[in-house]
């Protein structure tokens, strides 16, 4: 029996495993980097062990340090979570060699399936070797990868070498293994997967299907179970293939077999020898705790001969600290508040007041809704996300709500090209036009000790706010009867709640301010000074860092005086384990270049200037 378990991971998945351990009466051990010293997963664990350093290569990818931490803390088992070393056979062997229980498949099974090139050979498939024009488009993938890292779509043969180099660098940074391979890229297919659970007694459960077609940068955004619209024959086919893959490597524990479904056919992609990020939708539908099942299997307990019956439908949305309208750029800063309405499962590694840093994945949380039907589950999740209080950096919340309500998704006609087709419409700013007024009135009430009452009419007061990239000026007046604003009747106003009557309809605005940052319902505003500071202005054509990160590369031959075209890549930033391309904003001449490889930059840092011709 496992008594103390160390999770060789961080953030949301570590918190998720610890939650089940508490229910099972198992003590918990967290490992943490210096950047995570005050992270939630450290705070909720019974014991914590520091891994000196901040980068994944120095900390969460150091299997030797993690095994030492397990032994030193008295742990008798290790759970790998997902990502980092979760599919590293060498790490699994080191855990077992140290006399610890490994909560996962055998090292041989991981070795057979964790390398996507080996997995394809095992399933009778081969990666491309000599790529020609006839093979395009192709997909470059990290052999040891996951989560979309180390993946690149190549549509032009001239781009292949550069994309291979970028994929290798990203894979080495994220997984400690820079091996990549190339395969045909099937466009507009559906990403369908099968959850399996196997014990040490020969029983394998295929736990239904999941659809994970809504993806950005090959990372899943919305997932659901079961996968809608599949024929009974196709469901049986992918389930049988998943069981076949598991039996081929004597698989034990939880795993996922992934397919690309196109033209009514299922194409094998890979087998993930670990728990998936999207496992909660399967848990909801089957009424299982997959982490608890992993632990029981690791303790040698047998599964029942048949799995439980599936009930209802579940949908999960990943909430990221990122700006989808700005090339999905990750965001950092203080997460002041994260609150979801009741009835929605929220798996997260953050609480109010935590800081979102630059070193790791920008996922804040996973929100999951379960209901008798798909329509009800989608409606519940979209509504909950819309009403959630998420105060802090920019997130993809609005994108999630619009995605869930998009007719292609509600009709189950989505595919992996969904965001390629619809991103501009899904990210079109639709700020609430009355949010600036509500913010100004709440600010006026919050600053006034006597409610703003005056015996004589006052001059109009003005406030300026930045909202959705534009400046807005609002005017209001203190009168004997309270606050007034042109065209809008102020029903109520205090520091946190404003009620306005617009065209005979009363609307409520919840207002929360954190310094100059103001949240009005789910609209974010920035209070602006009355007169702008001229020293903060930048020349036209300036390229500013959209995120904190490290300059990892400058385009070959790029120097001051170089002619560039709009959209040309100029340099690359690495942030949150992904590389982000910075392109020329206009066609013209590079007149300044401030970025050099290895340089750490903050958001808004001036990287380069292109003078338009």
XYZ file of C-alpha atoms in Angstrom:
613
model
C 0.000 0.000 0.000
C 1.272 3.449 -0.930
C 1.556 5.717 2.109
C 3.444 8.771 0.772
C 3.433 9.895 -2.854
C 5.655 12.459 -4.596
C 4.343 14.170 -7.727
C 7.163 14.852 -10.169
C 5.366 17.841 -11.626
C 3.906 21.241 -10.814
C 0.806 23.397 -11.121
C -2.637 22.112 -11.905
C -1.819 18.418 -12.330
C 0.147 18.279 -9.067
C -2.803 19.867 -7.239
C -5.148 17.422 -8.976
C -3.174 14.356 -7.825
C -2.799 15.735 -4.299
C -6.583 16.141 -4.058
C -7.131 12.440 -4.703
C -4.303 11.505 -2.330
C -5.996 13.412 0.488
C -9.213 11.501 -0.174
C -7.307 8.204 -0.092
C -5.379 9.101 3.048
C -1.997 9.235 1.286
C 0.599 11.809 2.367
C 1.928 14.064 -0.388
C 5.295 15.499 -1.415
C 5.760 18.402 -3.843
C 8.896 19.341 -5.736
C 9.367 22.936 -6.771
C 11.709 25.227 -8.655
C 12.789 28.580 -7.270
C 10.162 30.214 -9.497
C 7.500 27.995 -7.875
C 8.582 28.446 -4.254
C 5.176 29.892 -3.314
C 3.084 28.021 -5.884
C -0.249 26.466 -4.934
C 0.933 22.887 -5.429
C 3.660 23.508 -2.852
C 1.240 25.092 -0.398
C -1.271 22.232 -0.518
C 1.267 19.388 -0.239
C 2.242 17.906 3.118
C 5.946 18.217 2.285
C 7.981 20.131 -0.294
C 11.482 19.645 -1.695
C 13.297 22.432 -3.551
C 14.860 21.844 -6.967
C 17.437 24.659 -7.301
C 16.967 26.732 -10.433
C 14.108 28.141 -12.504
C 14.165 26.585 -15.975
C 12.626 23.151 -16.633
C 16.050 21.829 -17.714
C 17.464 22.666 -14.268
C 14.483 21.483 -12.226
C 11.473 19.462 -13.411
C 13.529 17.678 -16.085
C 16.206 16.609 -13.574
C 15.107 13.066 -12.827
C 18.126 12.460 -10.602
C 17.166 15.340 -8.316
C 13.527 14.232 -8.184
C 14.451 10.664 -7.205
C 16.720 12.034 -4.470
C 13.839 14.232 -3.291
C 11.526 11.210 -3.100
C 14.006 9.200 -1.057
C 14.874 12.106 1.234
C 11.210 12.925 1.921
C 10.258 9.356 2.759
C 7.999 8.900 -0.261
C 7.354 5.336 -1.363
C 5.776 6.189 -4.737
C 6.129 8.708 -7.580
C 3.368 10.004 -9.873
C 4.722 11.779 -12.991
C 1.648 13.858 -13.906
C 1.843 14.923 -17.551
C 4.576 16.701 -19.472
C 8.182 17.013 -18.250
C 9.360 13.458 -17.423
C 5.974 11.727 -17.566
C 6.950 9.726 -20.676
C 10.646 9.327 -19.922
C 11.545 5.648 -19.618
C 14.891 6.440 -18.026
C 13.182 8.363 -15.245
C 10.705 5.532 -14.652
C 13.604 3.066 -14.361
C 15.430 5.354 -11.919
C 12.314 5.505 -9.735
C 11.981 1.715 -9.732
C 15.716 1.205 -9.160
C 15.425 3.395 -6.057
C 12.894 0.918 -4.637
C 9.911 3.231 -5.208
C 6.518 2.482 -6.747
C 6.080 4.020 -10.209
C 2.474 5.123 -10.786
C 2.473 4.497 -14.503
C 3.291 1.956 -17.213
C 6.515 -0.019 -17.311
C 9.665 1.638 -18.671
C 9.598 -0.798 -21.601
C 6.051 0.251 -22.511
C 6.989 3.928 -22.231
C 10.060 3.328 -24.392
C 8.005 1.578 -27.027
C 5.325 4.260 -27.245
C 6.771 7.504 -25.876
C 8.895 7.999 -28.998
C 6.363 8.757 -31.692
C 8.685 7.368 -34.356
C 8.899 4.005 -32.557
C 5.158 3.993 -31.883
C 4.398 4.429 -35.563
C 6.742 1.587 -36.487
C 5.040 -0.593 -33.876
C 1.695 0.157 -35.542
C 3.162 -0.567 -38.989
C 3.629 3.083 -40.036
C 6.736 4.967 -41.128
C 7.650 8.673 -40.893
C 8.691 10.585 -44.012
C 12.412 10.758 -44.709
C 13.090 12.610 -47.979
C 10.410 15.303 -48.232
C 9.493 16.579 -51.712
C 7.003 19.159 -53.003
C 4.549 16.332 -53.592
C 4.536 15.527 -49.856
C 3.489 19.036 -48.758
C 2.021 20.081 -46.426
C 3.899 18.136 -43.767
C 3.998 18.254 -39.995
C 7.268 18.383 -38.056
C 6.816 16.758 -34.628
C 8.967 16.141 -31.576
C 9.516 12.406 -31.078
C 9.295 12.788 -27.288
C 6.820 15.655 -27.402
C 3.364 16.559 -26.292
C 1.243 19.619 -25.694
C 1.975 21.018 -29.161
C 5.618 21.801 -28.372
C 8.134 21.011 -31.066
C 5.432 20.929 -33.764
C 5.451 22.915 -37.019
C 3.294 22.806 -40.167
C 5.423 23.266 -43.281
C 3.717 24.309 -46.526
C 6.777 25.435 -48.501
C 9.828 23.251 -49.015
C 12.132 26.252 -48.559
C 10.883 26.614 -44.960
C 11.572 23.000 -43.945
C 15.144 23.395 -42.637
C 14.304 26.448 -40.518
C 11.202 24.797 -39.063
C 13.138 21.617 -38.294
C 15.722 23.676 -36.399
C 13.039 25.577 -34.471
C 11.186 22.351 -33.596
C 14.404 20.696 -32.385
C 15.245 23.661 -30.155
C 11.730 23.813 -28.702
C 11.637 20.036 -28.110
C 15.035 20.029 -26.419
C 13.968 22.874 -24.126
C 10.625 21.289 -23.187
C 11.511 17.567 -23.052
C 15.294 17.320 -22.933
C 15.170 15.458 -26.277
C 15.589 17.268 -29.600
C 14.630 14.367 -31.888
C 11.961 15.318 -34.453
C 10.329 13.563 -37.399
C 8.128 14.467 -40.346
C 4.734 13.062 -41.331
C 1.988 14.031 -43.800
C -0.260 16.794 -42.501
C -3.940 15.934 -42.793
C -5.894 19.180 -42.886
C -9.403 19.616 -41.527
C -9.523 16.291 -39.738
C -10.950 15.634 -36.289
C -8.718 14.800 -33.344
C -10.309 11.799 -31.621
C -8.780 9.769 -28.813
C -9.565 6.761 -26.652
C -8.859 6.647 -22.899
C -7.617 3.273 -21.704
C -6.976 1.869 -18.245
C -5.135 -1.433 -17.769
C -4.191 -3.449 -14.691
C -1.419 -5.977 -13.989
C -3.844 -8.885 -14.412
C -4.514 -8.514 -18.136
C -7.700 -6.439 -18.006
C -7.883 -3.391 -20.304
C -10.744 -0.894 -20.183
C -11.411 1.252 -23.256
C -13.162 4.204 -21.609
C -14.937 5.725 -24.563
C -13.840 8.462 -26.938
C -12.959 12.135 -26.628
C -12.954 14.843 -29.289
C -10.149 17.406 -29.006
C -10.418 19.086 -32.407
C -10.429 22.712 -31.232
C -6.704 23.416 -31.071
C -4.328 26.354 -31.336
C -0.690 25.752 -32.176
C -1.462 22.015 -31.976
C -2.466 22.394 -28.334
C -5.972 21.456 -27.329
C -8.346 24.201 -26.189
C -11.777 22.527 -25.888
C -12.315 18.802 -25.312
C -15.411 16.672 -24.840
C -16.550 13.121 -24.162
C -17.887 11.198 -25.901
C -16.708 12.354 -29.340
C -19.944 13.412 -31.063
C -21.121 12.195 -34.441
C -18.931 9.099 -34.802
C -20.547 6.060 -36.351
C -20.871 2.990 -34.172
C -18.445 1.173 -36.452
C -15.800 3.900 -36.120
C -16.167 3.985 -32.340
C -15.643 0.232 -32.200
C -12.673 0.488 -34.571
C -10.750 3.112 -32.580
C -11.509 1.347 -29.296
C -10.210 -1.944 -30.699
C -7.075 -0.240 -32.045
C -6.462 1.375 -28.656
C -6.726 -1.978 -26.870
C -4.459 -3.535 -29.507
C -1.819 -0.858 -28.941
C -1.995 -1.387 -25.175
C -1.684 -5.174 -25.460
C 1.257 -4.826 -27.859
C 3.378 -3.308 -25.083
C 1.800 -5.012 -22.020
C 0.493 -1.638 -20.930
C -0.376 -0.926 -17.275
C -2.133 2.176 -15.940
C -3.896 5.074 -17.637
C -3.031 6.004 -21.210
C -4.503 7.546 -24.330
C -4.400 6.475 -27.971
C -4.901 9.366 -30.394
C -6.283 9.375 -33.941
C -6.961 11.844 -36.717
C -10.368 11.102 -38.227
C -10.921 12.236 -41.822
C -13.239 10.969 -44.552
C -14.701 8.403 -42.191
C -11.294 6.817 -41.525
C -9.141 6.811 -38.392
C -5.399 7.511 -38.777
C -3.200 6.525 -35.826
C -1.270 9.478 -34.385
C 0.373 8.340 -31.148
C -0.084 6.750 -27.764
C 0.438 8.929 -24.719
C 1.718 6.753 -21.888
C 0.412 9.006 -19.136
C -2.659 10.807 -17.869
C -3.962 13.425 -20.312
C -4.813 17.044 -19.490
C -8.375 16.371 -20.657
C -8.953 13.311 -18.449
C -11.694 15.061 -16.377
C -14.284 14.738 -19.169
C -13.861 10.961 -19.126
C -14.047 10.967 -15.334
C -17.313 12.907 -15.463
C -18.932 10.627 -18.039
C -17.858 7.344 -16.412
C -18.097 8.466 -12.771
C -14.457 7.560 -12.143
C -11.426 9.084 -10.447
C -8.677 8.105 -12.885
C -5.913 9.185 -10.498
C -7.355 6.919 -7.796
C -7.528 4.098 -10.345
C -3.887 4.718 -11.315
C -2.860 4.387 -7.681
C -4.904 1.224 -7.139
C -3.435 -0.363 -10.252
C 0.077 0.577 -9.090
C -0.707 -1.174 -5.780
C -1.600 -4.336 -7.719
C -5.401 -4.250 -7.388
C -7.375 -5.726 -10.305
C -9.964 -3.855 -12.327
C -13.497 -5.161 -12.655
C -14.010 -7.321 -15.733
C -15.982 -4.563 -17.468
C -15.810 -0.777 -17.111
C -18.687 1.293 -15.721
C -21.357 2.582 -18.088
C -21.001 6.018 -19.640
C -23.604 8.594 -18.665
C -24.273 11.980 -20.216
C -21.830 14.334 -21.864
C -18.922 16.414 -20.567
C -17.116 19.411 -22.057
C -13.829 20.934 -20.870
C -12.320 24.323 -21.732
C -8.720 25.279 -20.990
C -8.383 28.778 -19.611
C -5.064 30.278 -20.700
C -3.308 33.503 -19.748
C -2.830 34.491 -23.365
C -4.069 36.942 -25.990
C -5.593 35.007 -28.922
C -5.863 38.204 -30.988
C -2.096 38.769 -30.718
C -0.765 35.474 -32.075
C -1.752 33.689 -28.854
C 0.978 35.566 -26.969
C 1.263 34.389 -23.330
C 0.542 36.894 -20.575
C 2.079 37.287 -17.147
C 1.310 39.189 -13.960
C -0.811 38.999 -10.835
C -3.952 36.857 -10.939
C -6.086 38.896 -8.572
C -9.183 36.701 -8.708
C -10.299 33.408 -10.230
C -13.854 32.383 -9.379
C -16.213 30.080 -11.281
C -19.990 29.681 -10.652
C -21.149 26.610 -8.748
C -21.808 23.400 -10.640
C -18.631 23.643 -12.731
C -15.526 21.599 -11.949
C -12.436 23.805 -11.833
C -8.989 22.210 -11.849
C -6.296 24.827 -11.320
C -2.836 25.468 -9.955
C -3.599 29.066 -8.958
C -5.540 30.940 -6.312
C -6.348 34.617 -5.870
C -3.206 36.719 -5.577
C -0.816 34.268 -7.266
C 1.644 35.489 -9.897
C 1.746 34.034 -13.405
C 5.398 33.750 -14.383
C 7.338 33.340 -17.615
C 8.869 29.902 -17.153
C 5.967 27.504 -17.629
C 2.811 26.800 -19.605
C 0.261 29.672 -19.467
C -2.724 27.431 -18.618
C -4.571 28.855 -15.610
C -7.304 26.275 -15.170
C -9.627 23.723 -16.734
C -13.381 24.251 -16.456
C -15.572 21.179 -16.907
C -19.350 20.859 -17.253
C -21.254 17.545 -17.181
C -24.921 17.220 -18.166
C -27.339 14.625 -19.546
C -26.896 15.932 -23.114
C -24.181 17.617 -25.156
C -26.324 20.707 -25.709
C -26.899 21.151 -21.974
C -23.214 20.658 -21.138
C -22.102 23.230 -23.734
C -24.681 25.750 -22.542
C -23.713 25.310 -18.886
C -19.996 25.716 -19.577
C -20.373 28.751 -21.848
C -22.629 30.476 -19.335
C -20.304 29.733 -16.418
C -17.259 31.060 -18.253
C -19.154 34.200 -19.206
C -20.091 34.840 -15.552
C -16.730 33.852 -14.074
C -14.638 36.472 -12.295
C -11.174 36.375 -13.865
C -9.194 39.436 -12.821
C -5.610 39.866 -13.921
C -3.749 39.366 -17.206
C -5.540 38.956 -20.523
C -7.033 35.467 -20.962
C -8.750 33.472 -23.697
C -12.071 33.477 -21.782
C -14.025 35.408 -24.448
C -12.653 33.135 -27.168
C -13.805 30.069 -25.220
C -17.329 31.414 -24.784
C -17.632 32.296 -28.480
C -16.120 28.953 -29.523
C -18.621 26.999 -27.429
C -21.498 28.968 -28.967
C -20.238 28.863 -32.549
C -22.681 27.042 -34.876
C -19.949 24.722 -36.201
C -19.168 23.561 -32.688
C -22.746 23.288 -31.456
C -23.572 21.237 -34.556
C -20.463 19.052 -33.997
C -19.016 20.000 -37.397
C -15.662 21.222 -36.012
C -12.208 20.053 -37.076
C -8.585 20.936 -36.327
C -8.747 23.890 -38.734
C -11.501 25.599 -36.716
C -9.355 28.485 -35.461
C -7.589 28.909 -38.796
C -10.987 29.709 -40.300
C -12.706 31.609 -37.515
C -10.092 33.288 -35.325
C -10.632 36.863 -36.641
C -14.374 36.688 -35.924
C -13.885 34.956 -32.584
C -11.438 37.614 -31.390
C -13.255 40.692 -32.734
C -13.403 43.108 -29.764
C -16.925 43.653 -28.436
C -16.349 45.754 -25.316
C -19.328 46.923 -23.298
C -19.815 50.598 -24.243
C -21.076 51.442 -20.743
C -18.167 49.810 -18.900
C -16.046 53.024 -18.796
C -18.945 54.997 -17.312
C -19.557 52.306 -14.682
C -15.847 52.335 -13.805
C -15.820 56.135 -13.495
C -18.924 56.212 -11.285
C -17.573 53.464 -9.005
C -14.289 55.349 -8.754
C -16.126 58.585 -7.901
C -18.102 56.876 -5.141
C -15.028 55.112 -3.815
C -13.057 58.368 -3.527
C -15.893 60.458 -2.076
C -16.345 60.349 1.690
C -19.711 62.154 1.529
C -21.268 60.568 -1.530
C -20.448 63.480 -3.851
C -23.433 65.627 -2.718
C -23.207 69.294 -3.622
C -25.545 72.255 -2.873
C -24.794 73.810 -6.276
C -24.447 72.193 -9.707
C -20.922 70.909 -10.309
C -18.834 71.041 -13.435
C -18.727 67.795 -15.432
C -16.071 65.361 -14.236
C -14.084 63.432 -16.840
C -12.218 60.122 -16.728
C -10.243 58.357 -19.445
C -9.911 54.602 -19.882
C -8.202 52.305 -22.364
C -10.540 49.530 -23.473
C -9.941 47.031 -26.294
C -7.041 49.083 -27.600
C -8.929 52.383 -27.751
C -9.187 55.397 -25.447
C -12.599 56.288 -24.031
C -13.500 59.502 -22.206
C -16.600 59.608 -20.014
C -18.308 62.537 -18.311
C -20.511 62.606 -15.253
C -21.766 65.251 -12.828
C -22.473 65.432 -9.101
C -25.921 66.912 -8.419
C -28.216 67.348 -5.450
C -29.909 64.070 -6.324
C -26.715 62.105 -6.955
C -24.621 61.276 -9.999
C -25.812 61.996 -13.530
C -24.457 61.017 -16.927
C -25.732 62.161 -20.305
C -28.242 59.747 -21.790
C -28.030 57.257 -18.946
C -29.881 57.271 -15.627
C -27.751 56.280 -12.631
C -29.967 54.040 -10.492
C -27.264 53.101 -7.997
C -23.538 53.622 -7.659
C -21.067 52.568 -5.010
C -17.429 51.516 -5.126
C -18.270 47.969 -6.292
C -21.729 48.007 -7.885
C -23.201 50.373 -10.451
C -26.748 50.081 -11.811
C -27.555 52.055 -14.973
C -30.839 52.451 -16.777
C -30.299 52.495 -20.546
C -33.352 52.913 -22.800
C -35.594 51.791 -19.954
C -33.575 48.677 -19.120
C -31.597 48.375 -15.889
C -28.145 46.815 -16.116
C -25.836 45.815 -13.279
C -22.076 46.327 -13.376
C -19.785 44.734 -10.801
C -16.637 46.853 -10.553
C -13.311 45.822 -9.044
C -10.174 47.966 -9.258
C -6.572 46.926 -8.747
C -4.670 50.176 -9.023
C -5.181 51.494 -12.555
C -6.506 48.141 -13.758
C -10.303 47.948 -13.536
C -12.610 44.998 -14.226
C -16.244 45.805 -15.023
C -18.137 42.507 -15.204
C -15.833 40.675 -17.652
C -14.519 43.775 -19.440
C -10.992 44.908 -18.538
C -10.094 48.614 -18.524
C -6.991 50.639 -17.786
C -7.446 54.015 -16.116
C -5.462 56.633 -18.033
C -3.930 59.880 -16.788
C -5.659 63.063 -17.861
C -2.636 64.120 -19.905
C -0.519 61.396 -21.613
C 3.204 61.233 -20.772
C 5.075 62.113 -23.986
C 8.126 60.113 -22.883
C 6.189 56.850 -23.257
C 5.495 57.383 -26.969
C 7.283 55.234 -29.559
C 8.107 55.983 -33.174
C 5.828 54.532 -35.881
C 6.965 51.056 -36.910
C 8.312 50.223 -33.458
C 8.340 46.533 -32.548
C 7.600 46.074 -28.836
C 7.961 42.817 -26.933
C 4.415 41.386 -26.554
C 5.461 39.282 -23.569
C 8.355 38.725 -21.185
C 10.862 36.266 -22.588
C 14.301 35.584 -23.992
C 15.518 36.551 -27.450
C 16.651 33.197 -28.848
C 17.321 34.134 -32.448
C 17.601 37.049 -34.880
C 16.890 36.472 -38.579
C 20.020 35.575 -40.564
C 21.698 38.601 -42.097
C 19.375 41.110 -40.406
C 21.182 44.379 -39.646
C 20.301 48.042 -39.420
C 19.612 49.177 -42.975
C 18.139 45.836 -44.102
C 15.069 45.996 -46.339
C 12.168 43.975 -44.931
C 8.638 43.138 -46.034
C 5.558 43.224 -43.849
C 5.230 39.837 -42.156
C 8.897 38.879 -42.536
C 10.223 37.140 -39.381
C 12.788 39.372 -37.704
C 13.451 37.596 -34.420
C 12.153 34.911 -32.091
C 11.263 35.110 -28.380
C 11.014 32.094 -26.101
C 8.412 32.329 -23.348
C 6.514 29.667 -21.430
C 8.334 26.847 -23.256
C 7.210 28.053 -26.719
C 8.997 30.072 -29.386
C 7.139 33.135 -30.711
C 7.943 34.738 -34.049
C 8.176 38.552 -34.141
C 7.501 39.881 -37.645
C 7.926 43.186 -39.468
C 4.813 45.368 -38.994
C 5.280 47.163 -42.340
C 7.372 46.992 -45.518
C 10.387 49.252 -45.217
C 13.866 49.590 -43.778
C 15.134 48.388 -40.413
C 16.365 51.571 -38.741
C 17.082 50.171 -35.248
C 17.734 46.722 -33.765
C 17.893 46.536 -29.970
C 17.415 42.769 -29.532
C 20.348 40.349 -29.280
C 20.249 36.570 -28.688
C 20.191 35.680 -25.004
C 18.685 39.018 -23.970
C 15.862 38.971 -21.394
C 13.067 41.407 -22.294
C 9.974 42.660 -20.496
C 6.564 43.408 -22.099
C 6.742 46.674 -24.003
C 10.521 46.574 -24.447
C 11.612 48.137 -27.742
C 13.041 45.375 -29.951
C 13.414 47.059 -33.338
C 12.101 49.866 -35.552
C 11.040 49.519 -39.189
C 10.566 52.720 -41.172
C 7.822 52.267 -43.758
C 8.726 52.948 -47.388
